[in-house]
């Protein structure tokens, strides 16, 4: 039970790093700035639910996709590490932020860009794909991890206005960079593991 709880915690933590709700908060605020405030929670919850369904579905079909593409475990481990490393570097050293005007929309967003690709983007899908390959019969654990991570992600996005006022722009950027540093270490470990398996080192 303790081992399973530890795996669940680590899985949820990894997914939250990839989902990056802190980094997405400014995007959500700017995208919904023209939406009535009473409608914003419904939109966020709806888009998070859609993203959760996409990620859970990918968890079940991911192993089949890998088999169809004939990808080996080391290749997937290394590819996952590279993708996470790129995400981590982007979090630790973010590019110039787009202005809010670039995200304004006259209509209520549906699926794009909130659910996909902001939440269920390539990085999250790749992480779930990697999980499906190494689930070892623990698919239900990963389903729980995906659902729990998405629930926490939704709660944080719902509180984006409060977080923005509490930490300010500088504080939010500092938190995102800290998450980027942690994700960098995880990505490097994945690369090391993949290379060791591929070249039978140690």
XYZ file of C-alpha atoms in Angstrom:
202
model
C 0.000 0.000 0.000
C 2.832 2.414 0.890
C 4.611 1.676 -2.396
C 1.423 2.236 -4.374
C 0.761 5.527 -2.582
C 4.313 6.623 -3.341
C 3.922 5.760 -7.015
C 0.609 7.585 -7.175
C 2.115 10.689 -5.572
C 5.132 10.699 -7.893
C 2.908 10.135 -10.944
C 0.577 12.984 -9.991
C 3.537 15.256 -9.275
C 5.134 14.497 -12.655
C 1.870 15.099 -14.506
C 1.354 18.403 -12.693
C 4.819 19.545 -13.707
C 4.024 18.707 -17.322
C 0.541 20.272 -17.212
C 2.188 23.422 -15.787
C -0.929 25.135 -14.358
C 1.154 27.982 -12.891
C 2.631 28.775 -16.285
C -0.780 28.545 -17.956
C -2.518 30.905 -15.540
C -1.593 34.124 -17.413
C -2.772 32.520 -20.661
C -6.133 31.580 -19.137
C -6.606 35.042 -17.655
C -5.870 36.770 -20.946
C -7.915 34.327 -23.037
C -11.026 34.738 -20.862
C -10.670 38.431 -20.173
C -13.654 39.269 -22.439
C -15.789 36.430 -21.027
C -18.284 37.306 -18.277
C -16.729 36.458 -14.921
C -19.663 34.228 -13.955
C -19.029 32.026 -17.033
C -15.275 31.561 -16.528
C -15.419 28.719 -13.947
C -17.786 26.713 -16.172
C -15.527 27.148 -19.180
C -12.407 26.132 -17.254
C -14.121 23.064 -15.763
C -15.513 22.011 -19.145
C -12.160 22.328 -20.898
C -10.362 20.491 -18.080
C -12.914 17.671 -18.311
C -12.359 17.358 -22.062
C -8.585 17.297 -21.564
C -8.934 14.628 -18.863
C -10.960 12.395 -21.186
C -8.341 12.814 -23.920
C -5.475 11.926 -21.581
C -7.270 8.914 -20.072
C -8.189 7.668 -23.544
C -4.578 8.048 -24.666
C -3.512 6.030 -21.636
C -5.501 3.044 -22.912
C -4.572 3.286 -26.605
C -0.980 4.396 -26.033
C 0.431 0.895 -25.689
C -1.299 -0.168 -28.906
C 0.159 2.851 -30.723
C 3.656 1.998 -29.520
C 3.255 -1.605 -30.662
C 1.969 -0.460 -34.054
C 4.945 1.890 -34.456
C 7.377 -0.781 -33.159
C 9.013 1.541 -30.649
C 11.340 0.024 -28.057
C 11.394 0.917 -24.376
C 14.781 2.704 -24.538
C 13.659 4.778 -27.536
C 10.539 5.849 -25.703
C 12.459 6.581 -22.504
C 15.017 8.736 -24.333
C 12.356 10.494 -26.438
C 10.293 11.197 -23.325
C 13.361 12.564 -21.574
C 14.172 14.862 -24.498
C 10.593 16.176 -24.641
C 10.468 16.791 -20.897
C 13.892 18.452 -21.007
C 12.716 20.863 -23.706
C 9.618 21.668 -21.637
C 11.726 22.118 -18.504
C 14.137 24.485 -20.261
C 11.192 26.501 -21.558
C 9.841 26.742 -18.009
C 13.196 27.642 -16.466
C 14.089 30.090 -19.258
C 10.713 31.272 -20.605
C 10.526 33.083 -23.948
C 9.078 36.597 -24.090
C 5.427 36.518 -23.045
C 2.767 37.281 -25.629
C 0.613 40.267 -24.979
C -2.916 39.764 -23.764
C -4.298 41.180 -27.006
C -2.881 38.229 -28.926
C -5.077 35.840 -26.913
C -8.303 37.819 -27.069
C -11.207 36.034 -28.678
C -14.693 37.189 -29.534
C -16.214 33.772 -28.949
C -16.118 31.382 -26.025
C -13.200 28.931 -26.427
C -14.211 25.314 -27.000
C -11.603 22.511 -26.921
C -9.003 24.697 -28.682
C -6.845 26.217 -27.285
C -7.636 25.480 -23.620
C -8.319 21.721 -23.552
C -5.988 21.071 -26.493
C -3.135 21.922 -26.676
C -2.801 23.938 -23.442
C -3.749 21.096 -21.064
C -3.711 17.900 -23.144
C -0.790 19.012 -25.259
C 2.065 17.023 -26.825
C 4.063 16.968 -23.579
C 1.184 15.599 -21.476
C 0.270 13.053 -24.156
C 3.889 11.910 -24.399
C 4.061 11.477 -20.622
C 0.860 9.419 -20.601
C 2.144 7.394 -23.563
C 5.307 6.596 -21.636
C 3.242 5.655 -18.598
C 1.091 3.254 -20.599
C 4.232 1.462 -21.733
C 5.551 0.985 -18.192
C 2.272 0.577 -16.315
C 2.986 -3.134 -15.592
C -0.678 -3.874 -15.012
C -1.142 -0.717 -12.935
C -3.291 1.069 -15.494
C -5.912 1.932 -12.882
C -3.230 3.623 -10.787
C -2.288 5.817 -13.748
C -5.942 6.535 -14.501
C -6.264 7.734 -10.916
C -3.076 9.774 -11.267
C -4.305 11.429 -14.480
C -7.712 12.234 -13.000
C -6.210 13.536 -9.737
C -3.603 15.641 -11.545
C -6.270 17.102 -13.821
C -8.484 17.899 -10.823
C -5.625 19.738 -9.111
C -4.808 21.459 -12.398
C -8.439 22.569 -12.732
C -8.508 23.855 -9.138
C -5.346 25.888 -9.712
C -6.662 27.342 -12.970
C -9.919 28.267 -11.257
C -7.842 30.130 -8.662
C -5.647 31.815 -11.286
C -6.988 35.281 -10.477
C -6.321 34.816 -6.766
C -2.787 33.470 -7.388
C -2.022 36.354 -9.727
C -3.018 38.885 -7.093
C -1.197 37.014 -4.300
C 2.188 36.423 -5.929
C 2.238 39.074 -8.614
C 3.915 38.676 -11.981
C 7.422 38.226 -10.553
C 6.293 35.629 -8.030
C 4.455 33.581 -10.648
C 7.512 33.591 -12.904
C 9.730 32.494 -10.002
C 7.401 29.574 -9.172
C 7.326 28.440 -12.800
C 11.132 28.507 -13.012
C 11.388 26.455 -9.828
C 9.064 23.838 -11.358
C 11.218 23.936 -14.475
C 14.347 23.106 -12.478
C 12.638 20.120 -10.840
C 11.361 18.865 -14.198
C 14.875 19.228 -15.647
C 16.219 16.762 -13.080
C 13.429 14.291 -13.875
C 14.094 14.603 -17.620
C 17.834 14.036 -17.197
C 17.157 10.929 -15.099
C 14.888 9.582 -17.854
C 17.643 10.171 -20.409
C 20.207 8.400 -18.229
C 17.865 5.426 -17.738
C 17.108 5.181 -21.452
C 20.765 5.349 -22.451
C 21.739 2.724 -19.868
C 19.079 0.329 -21.166
C 19.889 0.986 -24.833
C 23.644 0.501 -24.473
C 23.438 -2.015 -21.589
C 25.521 0.150 -19.266
C 25.779 -0.769 -15.619
